[in-house]
XYZ file of N, CA and C in Angstrom:
870
model
N -11.285 -15.859 28.465
C -11.409 -14.455 28.069
C -10.237 -13.619 28.577
N -9.773 -13.974 29.779
C -8.691 -13.197 30.396
C -7.426 -13.226 29.544
N -7.136 -14.391 28.948
C -5.903 -14.481 28.161
C -5.981 -13.638 26.890
N -7.202 -13.501 26.347
C -7.368 -12.678 25.153
C -7.187 -11.200 25.484
N -7.751 -10.793 26.598
C -7.603 -9.400 27.032
C -6.139 -9.095 27.305
N -5.482 -10.048 27.977
C -4.064 -9.870 28.293
C -3.227 -9.789 27.018
N -3.522 -10.680 26.058
C -2.788 -10.684 24.788
C -3.006 -9.375 24.037
N -4.241 -8.883 24.072
C -4.570 -7.618 23.408
C -3.751 -6.474 23.992
N -3.748 -6.384 25.311
C -3.047 -5.288 25.990
C -1.540 -5.359 25.740
N -0.987 -6.572 25.841
C 0.461 -6.743 25.644
C 0.870 -6.343 24.227
N 0.092 -6.796 23.236
C 0.430 -6.485 21.840
C 0.259 -4.993 21.549
N -0.818 -4.417 22.051
C -1.051 -2.981 21.858
C 0.089 -2.167 22.463
N 0.452 -2.516 23.697
C 1.523 -1.796 24.393
C 2.857 -1.980 23.685
N 3.112 -3.201 23.224
C 4.368 -3.493 22.532
C 4.495 -2.679 21.244
N 3.409 -2.624 20.469
C 3.431 -1.870 19.213
C 3.590 -0.379 19.473
N 2.906 0.114 20.496
C 3.025 1.527 20.867
C 4.457 1.856 21.283
N 5.029 1.014 22.125
C 6.401 1.248 22.598
C 7.411 1.165 21.456
N 7.187 0.214 20.544
C 8.088 0.084 19.400
C 8.062 1.348 18.540
N 6.871 1.880 18.346
C 6.741 3.105 17.553
C 7.429 4.275 18.243
N 7.223 4.400 19.554
C 7.867 5.478 20.308
C 9.386 5.323 20.295
N 9.848 4.085 20.433
C 11.298 3.838 20.378
C 11.863 4.192 19.002
N 11.076 3.937 17.962
C 11.518 4.292 16.610
C 11.660 5.802 16.476
N 10.687 6.531 16.995
C 10.731 7.996 16.930
C 11.950 8.534 17.669
N 12.303 7.883 18.775
C 13.409 8.338 19.623
C 14.745 7.687 19.262
N 14.800 7.035 18.103
C 16.035 6.407 17.601
C 16.554 5.303 18.532
N 15.644 4.577 19.166
C 16.050 3.507 20.067
C 15.997 2.130 19.411
N 15.715 2.088 18.126
C 15.748 0.821 17.392
C 16.797 0.950 16.289
N 17.254 -0.166 15.779
C 18.281 -0.153 14.737
C 17.779 0.609 13.513
N 18.673 1.271 12.819
C 18.280 2.132 11.698
C 17.544 1.362 10.609
N 17.945 0.110 10.371
C 17.324 -0.638 9.282
C 15.933 -1.157 9.648
N 15.583 -1.110 10.929
C 14.231 -1.469 11.348
C 13.403 -0.249 11.725
N 13.962 0.942 11.510
C 13.264 2.158 11.917
C 12.368 2.634 10.775
N 11.159 2.082 10.742
C 10.232 2.405 9.667
C 9.725 3.842 9.760
N 9.706 4.408 10.965
C 9.216 5.778 11.135
C 10.128 6.769 10.416
N 11.397 6.775 10.792
C 12.322 7.719 10.172
C 12.678 7.306 8.753
N 12.597 6.004 8.483
C 12.817 5.545 7.115
C 11.783 6.135 6.177
N 10.518 6.148 6.617
C 9.445 6.733 5.811
C 9.681 8.221 5.586
N 10.117 8.914 6.629
C 10.370 10.353 6.515
C 11.506 10.636 5.535
N 12.599 9.891 5.654
C 13.747 10.112 4.765
C 13.368 9.834 3.312
N 12.701 8.707 3.067
C 12.285 8.365 1.704
C 11.358 9.445 1.147
N 10.421 9.907 1.971
C 9.464 10.925 1.534
C 10.161 12.225 1.163
N 11.113 12.647 1.988
C 11.826 13.897 1.716
C 12.663 13.799 0.444
N 13.304 12.650 0.242
C 14.128 12.466 -0.959
C 13.257 12.498 -2.217
N 12.128 11.779 -2.193
C 11.252 11.747 -3.371
C 10.619 13.117 -3.601
N 10.271 13.809 -2.531
C 9.716 15.159 -2.673
C 10.736 16.098 -3.318
N 11.991 15.969 -2.914
C 13.056 16.778 -3.512
C 13.181 16.475 -5.004
N 13.064 15.211 -5.371
C 13.110 14.834 -6.787
C 11.930 15.433 -7.547
N 10.758 15.479 -6.905
C 9.594 16.114 -7.524
C 9.870 17.589 -7.815
N 10.521 18.254 -6.865
C 10.815 19.684 -7.006
C 11.840 19.930 -8.113
N 12.847 19.060 -8.191
C 13.929 19.239 -9.174
C 13.511 18.778 -10.571
N 12.773 17.659 -10.644
C 12.407 17.077 -11.943
C 10.888 16.919 -12.077
N 10.125 18.007 -12.015
C 8.666 17.869 -12.078
C 8.190 17.407 -13.453
N 7.295 16.454 -13.470
C 6.700 15.963 -14.716
C 5.635 16.951 -15.199
N 4.700 17.275 -14.315
C 3.679 18.284 -14.619
C 4.176 19.608 -14.036
N 4.761 20.421 -14.873
C 5.493 21.598 -14.409
C 4.592 22.687 -13.841
N 3.301 22.630 -14.143
C 2.383 23.622 -13.593
C 1.806 23.196 -12.241
N 2.239 22.051 -11.740
C 1.760 21.560 -10.441
C 2.703 22.019 -9.341
N 2.144 22.606 -8.304
C 2.947 23.113 -7.190
C 3.559 21.961 -6.394
N 4.783 22.133 -5.879
C 5.377 21.103 -5.009
C 4.505 20.825 -3.787
N 3.828 21.866 -3.296
C 2.846 21.674 -2.221
C 1.479 21.698 -2.894
N 1.125 20.566 -3.456
C -0.058 20.452 -4.297
C -1.328 20.398 -3.454
N -2.447 20.275 -4.132
C -3.737 20.133 -3.464
C -3.724 18.899 -2.565
N -4.149 19.051 -1.328
C -4.236 17.972 -0.327
C -2.874 17.444 0.113
N -1.819 18.212 -0.116
C -0.470 17.779 0.256
C -0.384 17.433 1.739
N -0.868 18.313 2.598
C -0.731 18.109 4.042
C -1.645 16.996 4.541
N -2.838 16.898 3.965
C -3.733 15.818 4.372
C -3.134 14.462 4.000
N -2.563 14.374 2.810
C -1.940 13.116 2.392
C -0.741 12.780 3.272
N -0.014 13.821 3.696
C 1.100 13.601 4.615
C 0.622 13.009 5.926
N -0.517 13.495 6.418
C -1.067 12.936 7.655
C -1.523 11.500 7.441
N -2.119 11.231 6.275
C -2.538 9.862 5.961
C -1.365 8.892 6.086
N -0.176 9.302 5.656
C 0.997 8.427 5.728
C 1.219 7.937 7.149
N 1.196 8.861 8.098
C 1.484 8.496 9.483
C 0.283 7.830 10.152
N -0.915 8.217 9.740
C -2.100 7.579 10.315
C -2.153 6.109 9.927
N -2.044 5.812 8.640
C -2.176 4.427 8.179
C -1.003 3.549 8.574
N 0.197 4.111 8.574
C 1.377 3.299 8.847
C 1.653 3.107 10.326
N 1.263 4.064 11.140
C 1.646 3.992 12.550
C 0.457 4.059 13.509
N -0.364 5.098 13.422
C -1.467 5.255 14.372
C -2.443 4.089 14.274
N -2.906 3.787 13.054
C -3.860 2.690 12.906
C -3.218 1.355 13.239
N -1.951 1.199 12.902
C -1.251 -0.058 13.224
C -1.228 -0.305 14.725
N -1.053 0.763 15.493
C -1.077 0.642 16.956
C -2.471 0.245 17.420
N -3.489 0.923 16.891
C -4.866 0.696 17.326
C -5.354 -0.717 17.016
N -4.928 -1.278 15.885
C -5.443 -2.575 15.442
C -4.579 -3.748 15.881
N -3.383 -3.486 16.386
C -2.424 -4.557 16.681
C -2.975 -5.592 17.654
N -3.664 -5.140 18.690
C -4.218 -6.070 19.672
C -5.270 -6.980 19.073
N -6.089 -6.444 18.175
C -7.133 -7.245 17.526
C -6.522 -8.358 16.684
N -5.463 -8.034 15.945
C -4.799 -9.054 15.129
C -4.215 -10.162 16.005
N -3.686 -9.783 17.153
C -3.113 -10.776 18.063
C -4.186 -11.727 18.569
N -5.327 -11.177 18.952
C -6.434 -12.005 19.446
C -6.940 -12.926 18.342
N -7.063 -12.410 17.127
C -7.495 -13.247 16.007
C -6.518 -14.393 15.775
N -5.229 -14.104 15.889
C -4.218 -15.144 15.737
C -4.387 -16.250 16.760
N -4.678 -15.875 17.999
C -4.900 -16.867 19.056
C -6.136 -17.709 18.767
N -7.202 -17.062 18.304
C -8.444 -17.780 18.004
C -8.236 -18.783 16.872
N -7.520 -18.381 15.833
C -7.247 -19.297 14.718
C -6.372 -20.462 15.174
N -5.405 -20.188 16.025
C -4.547 -21.259 16.544
C -5.357 -22.297 17.298
N -6.367 -21.843 18.013
C -7.176 -22.765 18.824
C -8.031 -23.696 17.973
N -8.322 -23.290 16.733
C -9.092 -24.184 15.861
C -8.175 -24.879 14.844
N -6.881 -24.801 15.113
C -5.918 -25.558 14.322
C -5.402 -24.883 13.072
N -5.682 -23.592 12.916
C -5.182 -22.858 11.751
C -3.987 -22.021 12.173
N -2.830 -22.330 11.598
C -1.614 -21.585 11.919
C -0.997 -21.050 10.631
N 0.074 -20.312 10.768
C 0.740 -19.764 9.581
C 1.388 -20.856 8.740
N 1.453 -22.079 9.262
C 2.050 -23.192 8.515
C 0.996 -24.092 7.872
N -0.288 -23.763 8.053
C -1.365 -24.640 7.597
C -1.414 -24.814 6.085
N -1.032 -23.802 5.338
C -1.125 -23.867 3.876
C 0.245 -23.833 3.207
N 1.246 -24.276 3.928
C 2.621 -24.182 3.420
C 2.779 -24.916 2.090
N 3.284 -24.206 1.105
C 3.599 -24.778 -0.200
C 5.110 -24.835 -0.390
N 5.782 -23.787 0.089
C 7.235 -23.706 -0.013
C 7.845 -23.668 1.375
N 9.005 -24.257 1.495
C 9.815 -24.074 2.698
C 11.089 -23.366 2.260
N 11.098 -22.048 2.419
C 12.219 -21.265 1.890
C 13.240 -20.912 2.965
N 13.036 -21.461 4.166
C 13.905 -21.078 5.284
C 15.369 -21.448 5.055
N 15.612 -22.477 4.219
C 16.995 -22.896 3.971
C 17.543 -22.387 2.637
N 16.757 -21.584 1.946
C 17.197 -21.033 0.672
C 18.185 -19.890 0.900
N 18.987 -19.537 -0.110
C 19.870 -18.367 0.006
C 19.056 -17.115 0.324
N 19.617 -16.235 1.118
C 18.890 -15.050 1.583
C 18.333 -14.235 0.422
N 19.141 -14.032 -0.607
C 18.690 -13.245 -1.751
C 17.460 -13.841 -2.404
N 17.446 -15.169 -2.561
C 16.309 -15.850 -3.173
C 15.091 -15.789 -2.263
N 15.298 -15.909 -0.949
C 14.206 -15.762 0.015
C 13.506 -14.421 -0.170
N 14.303 -13.369 -0.260
C 13.746 -12.021 -0.365
C 12.977 -11.835 -1.669
N 13.509 -12.379 -2.765
C 12.835 -12.248 -4.060
C 11.493 -12.967 -4.041
N 11.468 -14.207 -3.556
C 10.225 -14.985 -3.503
C 9.216 -14.313 -2.576
N 9.672 -13.871 -1.424
C 8.820 -13.173 -0.459
C 8.207 -11.928 -1.102
N 9.029 -11.163 -1.788
C 8.593 -9.925 -2.431
C 7.571 -10.200 -3.531
N 7.858 -11.173 -4.385
C 6.996 -11.463 -5.531
C 5.641 -11.997 -5.081
N 5.631 -12.927 -4.134
C 4.366 -13.501 -3.678
C 3.505 -12.453 -2.985
N 4.094 -11.656 -2.109
C 3.314 -10.618 -1.431
C 2.823 -9.566 -2.419
N 3.634 -9.256 -3.423
C 3.196 -8.271 -4.410
C 2.020 -8.800 -5.219
N 2.048 -10.087 -5.562
C 0.937 -10.649 -6.332
C -0.363 -10.630 -5.534
N -0.316 -11.029 -4.270
C -1.562 -11.054 -3.495
C -2.083 -9.634 -3.263
N -1.182 -8.659 -3.198
C -1.632 -7.273 -3.082
C -2.223 -6.782 -4.405
N -1.641 -7.199 -5.513
C -2.214 -6.877 -6.825
C -3.626 -7.440 -6.922
N -3.803 -8.694 -6.504
C -5.106 -9.344 -6.569
C -6.119 -8.632 -5.673
N -5.686 -8.250 -4.472
C -6.563 -7.500 -3.576
C -6.970 -6.180 -4.217
N -6.023 -5.532 -4.864
C -6.291 -4.252 -5.532
C -7.342 -4.423 -6.629
N -7.261 -5.516 -7.370
C -8.266 -5.810 -8.396
C -9.642 -5.937 -7.749
N -9.721 -6.652 -6.637
C -10.993 -6.829 -5.934
C -11.559 -5.493 -5.453
N -10.678 -4.597 -5.009
C -11.126 -3.289 -4.521
C -11.828 -2.496 -5.616
N -11.454 -2.750 -6.855
C -12.096 -2.067 -7.983
C -13.297 -2.843 -8.506
N -13.237 -4.148 -8.432
C -14.270 -4.984 -9.050
C -15.572 -5.004 -8.262
N -15.471 -5.013 -6.944
C -16.664 -5.171 -6.110
C -17.056 -3.851 -5.455
N -18.291 -3.446 -5.678
C -18.779 -2.147 -5.210
C -18.606 -1.957 -3.715
N -18.846 -3.006 -2.932
C -18.739 -2.889 -1.479
C -17.309 -2.557 -1.051
N -16.330 -2.970 -1.820
C -14.929 -2.655 -1.533
C -14.515 -1.330 -2.171
N -15.065 -1.067 -3.354
C -14.745 0.175 -4.062
C -15.140 1.411 -3.242
N -16.175 1.307 -2.447
C -16.605 2.440 -1.616
C -15.471 2.938 -0.731
N -14.675 2.015 -0.214
C -13.537 2.403 0.629
C -12.356 2.870 -0.230
N -12.154 2.191 -1.350
C -10.992 2.501 -2.191
C -11.126 3.866 -2.871
N -12.332 4.401 -2.896
C -12.545 5.722 -3.491
C -11.695 6.786 -2.808
N -11.395 6.587 -1.535
C -10.565 7.563 -0.821
C -9.235 7.739 -1.545
N -8.627 6.641 -1.926
C -7.340 6.717 -2.625
C -7.492 7.393 -3.986
N -8.620 7.146 -4.634
C -8.833 7.699 -5.971
C -9.438 9.097 -5.952
N -9.636 9.646 -4.780
C -10.168 11.012 -4.695
C -9.077 12.061 -4.871
N -7.825 11.645 -4.964
C -6.725 12.588 -5.190
C -6.890 13.245 -6.563
N -6.718 14.551 -6.605
C -6.890 15.300 -7.853
C -5.563 15.759 -8.452
N -4.534 15.867 -7.627
C -3.193 16.181 -8.110
C -2.246 15.149 -7.515
N -1.577 14.412 -8.386
C -0.776 13.284 -7.922
C 0.584 13.723 -7.398
N 0.941 13.169 -6.238
C 2.246 13.408 -5.651
C 2.609 12.244 -4.752
N 3.853 12.187 -4.302
C 4.369 11.026 -3.574
C 3.511 10.633 -2.378
N 2.994 11.628 -1.633
C 2.265 11.326 -0.400
C 0.918 10.659 -0.660
N 0.420 10.752 -1.906
C -0.836 10.080 -2.249
C -0.690 8.561 -2.164
N 0.544 8.090 -2.152
C 0.826 6.656 -2.021
C 0.072 6.044 -0.847
N 0.067 6.732 0.284
C -0.530 6.166 1.500
C -1.822 6.869 1.889
N -2.430 7.549 0.942
C -3.756 8.135 1.138
C -4.785 7.044 0.828
N -5.242 6.364 1.841
C -6.266 5.345 1.639
C -7.078 5.164 2.915
N -8.273 4.653 2.753
C -9.192 4.430 3.872
C -8.595 3.406 4.833
N -8.821 3.624 6.121
C -8.252 2.710 7.119
C -8.735 1.278 6.933
N -9.914 1.093 6.319
C -10.414 -0.264 6.092
C -9.511 -1.047 5.143
N -8.768 -0.351 4.295
C -7.877 -1.067 3.378
C -6.778 -1.800 4.131
N -6.374 -1.273 5.281
C -5.406 -1.995 6.110
C -5.942 -3.374 6.471
N -7.246 -3.434 6.718
C -7.894 -4.697 7.089
C -8.167 -5.547 5.851
N -8.600 -4.913 4.763
C -8.945 -5.653 3.553
C -7.736 -6.317 2.902
N -6.578 -5.683 3.005
C -5.360 -6.271 2.430
C -4.806 -7.404 3.301
N -5.166 -7.398 4.571
C -4.560 -8.333 5.527
C -4.780 -9.810 5.185
N -6.023 -10.247 4.837
C -6.238 -11.684 4.608
C -5.341 -12.284 3.529
N -5.263 -11.634 2.353
C -4.456 -12.207 1.279
C -2.962 -12.067 1.549
N -2.554 -10.993 2.247
C -1.141 -10.879 2.622
C -0.776 -11.993 3.597
N -1.692 -12.286 4.523
C -1.471 -13.385 5.467
C -1.423 -14.716 4.722
N -2.310 -14.862 3.724
C -2.312 -16.077 2.910
C -0.973 -16.248 2.206
N -0.418 -15.150 1.710
C 0.881 -15.211 1.052
C 1.968 -15.709 1.979
N 1.950 -15.232 3.220
C 2.929 -15.686 4.217
C 2.685 -17.154 4.561
N 1.404 -17.555 4.611
C 1.080 -18.953 4.917
C 1.587 -19.890 3.830
N 1.517 -19.453 2.578
C 2.040 -20.256 1.467
C 3.526 -20.515 1.656
N 4.200 -19.551 2.282
C 5.632 -19.694 2.572
C 5.871 -20.379 3.911
N 4.838 -20.991 4.453
C 4.981 -21.711 5.714
C 5.138 -20.802 6.913
N 4.630 -19.568 6.799
C 4.731 -18.628 7.908
C 6.097 -17.995 8.029
N 6.953 -18.257 7.052
C 8.335 -17.767 7.140
C 8.464 -16.374 6.550
N 9.072 -15.473 7.304
C 9.435 -14.149 6.805
C 10.943 -14.007 6.931
N 11.625 -13.665 5.842
C 13.082 -13.522 5.908
C 13.499 -12.535 6.986
N 14.615 -12.821 7.615
C 15.129 -11.928 8.658
C 15.369 -10.527 8.104
N 15.688 -10.456 6.824
C 15.953 -9.169 6.175
C 14.710 -8.638 5.462
N 13.508 -8.969 5.964
C 12.263 -8.527 5.322
C 12.152 -7.012 5.272
N 12.894 -6.331 6.147
C 12.868 -4.865 6.134
C 13.335 -4.321 4.785
N 14.190 -5.072 4.081
C 14.652 -4.646 2.756
C 13.470 -4.587 1.793
N 12.628 -5.623 1.835
C 11.436 -5.663 0.992
C 10.507 -4.505 1.344
N 10.359 -4.251 2.638
C 9.491 -3.160 3.097
C 9.944 -1.827 2.511
N 11.217 -1.524 2.633
C 11.711 -0.229 2.170
C 11.690 -0.126 0.641
N 11.967 -1.230 -0.048
C 11.885 -1.216 -1.513
C 10.455 -0.916 -1.951
N 9.485 -1.545 -1.278
C 8.074 -1.317 -1.611
C 7.672 0.135 -1.370
N 8.166 0.727 -0.283
C 7.858 2.129 0.011
C 8.463 3.042 -1.055
N 9.705 2.780 -1.424
C 10.368 3.607 -2.441
C 9.624 3.523 -3.773
N 9.306 2.303 -4.212
C 8.598 2.135 -5.481
C 7.225 2.788 -5.412
N 6.514 2.593 -4.301
C 5.185 3.184 -4.145
C 5.219 4.698 -4.190
N 6.189 5.295 -3.507
C 6.338 6.753 -3.533
C 6.642 7.243 -4.953
N 7.556 6.569 -5.637
C 7.919 6.978 -6.995
C 6.749 6.809 -7.963
N 5.939 5.776 -7.758
C 4.781 5.551 -8.624
C 3.773 6.689 -8.537
N 3.685 7.313 -7.370
C 2.728 8.400 -7.172
C 3.357 9.778 -7.350
N 4.660 9.836 -7.477
C 5.363 11.122 -7.530
C 5.123 11.859 -8.844
N 5.279 13.172 -8.771
C 5.190 14.007 -9.972
C 6.533 13.981 -10.709
N 6.931 12.774 -11.075
C 8.180 12.541 -11.802
C 7.867 11.537 -12.915
N 8.318 11.819 -14.111
C 8.061 10.885 -15.213
C 9.083 9.754 -15.164
N 8.595 8.563 -14.845
C 9.446 7.374 -14.769
C 8.787 6.257 -15.569
N 9.553 5.615 -16.438
C 9.026 4.464 -17.183
C 9.871 3.211 -16.982
N 11.124 3.371 -16.549
C 12.085 2.277 -16.374
C 12.500 1.634 -17.693
N 12.180 2.254 -18.822
C 12.621 1.710 -20.110
C 12.122 0.291 -20.325
N 13.001 -0.633 -20.746
C 12.572 -2.016 -20.998
C 12.113 -2.747 -19.741
N 12.459 -2.216 -18.564
C 12.044 -2.859 -17.315
C 10.608 -2.505 -16.931
N 9.942 -1.702 -17.773
C 8.559 -1.308 -17.483
C 7.621 -2.517 -17.471
N 8.039 -3.597 -18.115
C 7.211 -4.806 -18.134
C 7.325 -5.596 -16.831
N 8.225 -5.171 -15.972
C 8.415 -5.834 -14.679
C 8.072 -4.899 -13.528
N 8.623 -3.678 -13.578
C 8.440 -2.733 -12.479
C 7.324 -1.744 -12.770
N 6.485 -1.506 -11.781
C 5.460 -0.477 -11.902
C 6.138 0.886 -11.973
N 5.449 1.862 -12.507
C 6.067 3.177 -12.683
C 5.021 4.276 -12.627
N 5.489 5.514 -12.558
C 4.582 6.644 -12.360
C 3.654 6.877 -13.548
N 4.100 6.546 -14.763
C 3.242 6.730 -15.933
C 2.077 5.746 -15.890
N 2.376 4.480 -15.655
C 1.315 3.475 -15.556
C 0.350 3.815 -14.435
N 0.906 4.222 -13.295
C 0.017 4.428 -12.152
C -0.809 5.705 -12.283
N -0.290 6.705 -12.974
C -1.106 7.898 -13.197
C -2.361 7.528 -13.977
N -2.208 6.659 -14.987
C -3.372 6.231 -15.758
C -4.301 5.345 -14.934
N -3.764 4.680 -13.939
C -4.632 3.931 -13.031
C -5.629 4.865 -12.355
N -5.214 6.106 -12.116
C -6.056 7.087 -11.423
C -6.899 7.933 -12.377
N -6.838 7.670 -13.664
C -7.563 8.509 -14.622
C -9.072 8.390 -14.415
N -9.750 9.513 -14.634
C -11.202 9.550 -14.423
C -11.952 8.857 -15.553
N -11.568 9.130 -16.793
C -12.244 8.564 -17.961
C -11.567 7.258 -18.366
N -11.993 6.164 -17.775
C -11.392 4.859 -18.049
C -11.776 4.358 -19.441
N -10.955 3.495 -20.043
C -11.294 2.925 -21.353
C -12.628 2.182 -21.285
N -13.401 2.247 -22.356
C -14.726 1.624 -22.370
C -14.658 0.123 -22.139
N -13.593 -0.503 -22.609
C -13.479 -1.959 -22.454
C -12.855 -2.366 -21.120
N -12.494 -1.378 -20.279
C -11.926 -1.674 -18.960
C -12.582 -0.762 -17.909
N -13.891 -0.855 -17.742
C -14.609 0.065 -16.845
C -14.287 -0.114 -15.368
N -13.723 -1.259 -15.004
C -13.413 -1.516 -13.594
C -11.989 -1.136 -13.219
N -11.227 -0.645 -14.185
C -9.892 -0.184 -13.835
C -8.784 -0.779 -14.684
N -7.621 -0.173 -14.568
C -6.440 -0.565 -15.339
C -5.201 -0.420 -14.457
N -4.119 -1.043 -14.865
C -2.814 -0.855 -14.213
C -2.900 -1.003 -12.689
N -3.239 -2.181 -12.233
C -3.436 -2.418 -10.799
C -2.133 -2.691 -10.045
N -1.014 -2.689 -10.740
C 0.259 -3.043 -10.127
C 0.589 -2.248 -8.884
N 1.199 -2.915 -7.917
C 1.665 -2.266 -6.692
C 3.145 -1.924 -6.882
N 4.012 -2.893 -6.742
C 5.435 -2.677 -7.031
C 5.815 -3.217 -8.406
N 5.163 -4.298 -8.808
C 5.468 -4.936 -10.089
C 4.347 -4.692 -11.094
N 4.725 -4.451 -12.329
C 3.741 -4.256 -13.402
C 3.472 -5.546 -14.166
N 4.284 -6.556 -13.929
C 4.208 -7.783 -14.720
C 2.828 -8.431 -14.670
N 2.139 -8.301 -13.532
C 0.814 -8.916 -13.398
C -0.175 -8.274 -14.368
N -0.070 -6.965 -14.561
C -0.977 -6.289 -15.491
C -0.729 -6.727 -16.926
N 0.524 -6.934 -17.283
C 0.820 -7.402 -18.641
C 0.390 -8.861 -18.821
N 0.552 -9.663 -17.785
C 0.155 -11.073 -17.871
C -1.356 -11.237 -17.970
N -2.088 -10.418 -17.214
C -3.543 -10.562 -17.154
C -4.278 -9.517 -17.993
N -3.546 -8.836 -18.862
C -4.120 -7.900 -19.834
C -4.915 -6.762 -19.185
N -4.410 -6.250 -18.086
C -5.060 -5.093 -17.456
C -4.205 -3.834 -17.610
N -3.198 -3.906 -18.471
C -2.319 -2.752 -18.691
C -2.934 -1.787 -19.706
N -2.631 -0.499 -19.532
C -3.137 0.521 -20.463
C -2.344 1.804 -20.281
N -1.577 2.201 -21.305
C -0.841 3.469 -21.297
C -0.869 4.031 -22.717
N -1.838 4.892 -23.044
C -1.931 5.432 -24.402
C -0.842 6.445 -24.736
N -0.387 7.215 -23.739
C 0.705 8.168 -23.937
C 1.277 8.512 -22.569
N 2.217 9.448 -22.539
C 2.851 9.756 -21.256
C 3.003 11.263 -21.039
N 2.002 12.045 -21.485
C 2.127 13.489 -21.301
C 1.790 13.935 -19.878
N 1.128 13.072 -19.119
C 0.872 13.368 -17.710
C -0.278 14.308 -17.451
N -0.904 14.820 -18.502
C -1.985 15.797 -18.330
C -3.335 15.118 -18.517
N -3.781 14.409 -17.517
C -5.088 13.761 -17.566
C -5.855 14.093 -16.295
N -7.173 14.043 -16.391
C -7.998 14.322 -15.216
C -8.051 13.083 -14.331
N -7.842 13.288 -13.050
C -7.859 12.189 -12.087
C -9.172 12.185 -11.313
N -9.499 11.030 -10.738
C -10.691 10.940 -9.904
C -11.645 9.870 -10.389
N -12.930 10.060 -10.106
C -13.954 9.105 -10.521
C -15.260 9.865 -10.715
N -16.169 9.271 -11.452
C -17.430 9.939 -11.744
C -18.298 10.037 -10.488
N -19.090 11.088 -10.435
C -19.966 11.373 -9.289
C -19.168 11.606 -8.008
N -17.994 12.234 -8.156
C -17.145 12.499 -6.998
C -17.482 13.824 -6.314
N -18.423 14.563 -6.881
C -18.717 15.906 -6.391
C -19.131 15.912 -4.925
N -19.855 14.881 -4.509
C -20.343 14.828 -3.128
C -19.459 13.993 -2.210
N -18.316 13.564 -2.726
C -17.411 12.753 -1.908
C -16.739 13.644 -0.867
N -16.593 13.161 0.374
C -15.967 13.978 1.430
C -14.587 14.478 1.018
N -14.320 15.738 1.309
C -13.038 16.342 0.934
C -12.021 16.326 2.071
N -12.493 16.238 3.320
C -11.597 16.283 4.463
C -11.293 14.913 5.037
N -10.288 14.847 5.902
C -9.842 13.574 6.471
C -10.942 12.888 7.277
N -11.611 13.610 8.162
C -12.624 12.995 9.020
C -13.787 12.451 8.203
N -14.211 13.196 7.193
C -15.294 12.716 6.340
C -14.898 11.460 5.594
N -13.671 11.417 5.109
C -13.188 10.235 4.398
C -12.994 9.058 5.344
N -12.679 9.359 6.588
C -12.484 8.321 7.596
C -13.762 7.514 7.814
N -14.897 8.185 7.678
C -16.189 7.566 7.990
C -16.940 7.094 6.754
N -16.418 7.405 5.570
C -17.131 7.046 4.351
C -16.993 5.559 4.036
N -17.899 5.068 3.186
C -17.777 3.709 2.669
C -18.644 2.663 3.335
N -19.283 3.012 4.442
C -20.025 1.989 5.185
C -21.478 1.853 4.752
N -21.883 2.726 3.861
C -23.214 2.558 3.292
C -23.176 2.941 1.827
N -24.097 2.379 1.060
C -24.124 2.613 -0.378
C -24.480 4.058 -0.655
N -23.716 4.678 -1.566
C -23.986 6.078 -1.912
C -25.283 6.195 -2.696
């Protein structure tokens, strides 16, 4: 028991110190996820102000500040709080013979760096797409995912507006994706991280983006706005356009749907009237059937 407690404390302290060092510019710029998130957010927000898709929507839209807090809570505060638990779980799995190499399908460690990053990006994006489908398909998971879909005016910060349980729910399949790669993460994985943040912010931004012919590969703000539509198509009651960074999965599995691109649709979900409107209420929601 002592080694688990020690591992928990060490990992918690390490994650906390890393975050503080990031805030104080004591880590390399390309690994500084704290200031990287801020810079990306400010740039995308500026683009929203200059090129608004829905011109009647204020740059400081409904729930703007709450969504901004969600960004830092989910990316940093919760990561610090949960880091020790993940470390202990890793030790427990190791003791029963399950490691990050247990399900290795590919050994990409000797591949060219560019190819490593592409494979890493594609596999992780697919498992996140699949997790996203599950969040809509199963009621017990949808209860938590409702937080993300409670946004009524779409903007970049809504990207990271989600229930803290989603951090945990996404973890198993993301870990599985890394295990398929033999536990290998490219040294330049930070590139994938920042690309995912940029695409995610743009997908939620009040900017009309389709990527032209690349829309069949890259997710975009038009597709994702319809993902948040309240009145879903009758033949797709569990959701549409589940893409995270890539849209290709939706086209492959026939979950794509974009009837037009005027941007003026009602967002949310049915029976949302009694859903918590504030951060604390949303923090505690989802643990019992409505």
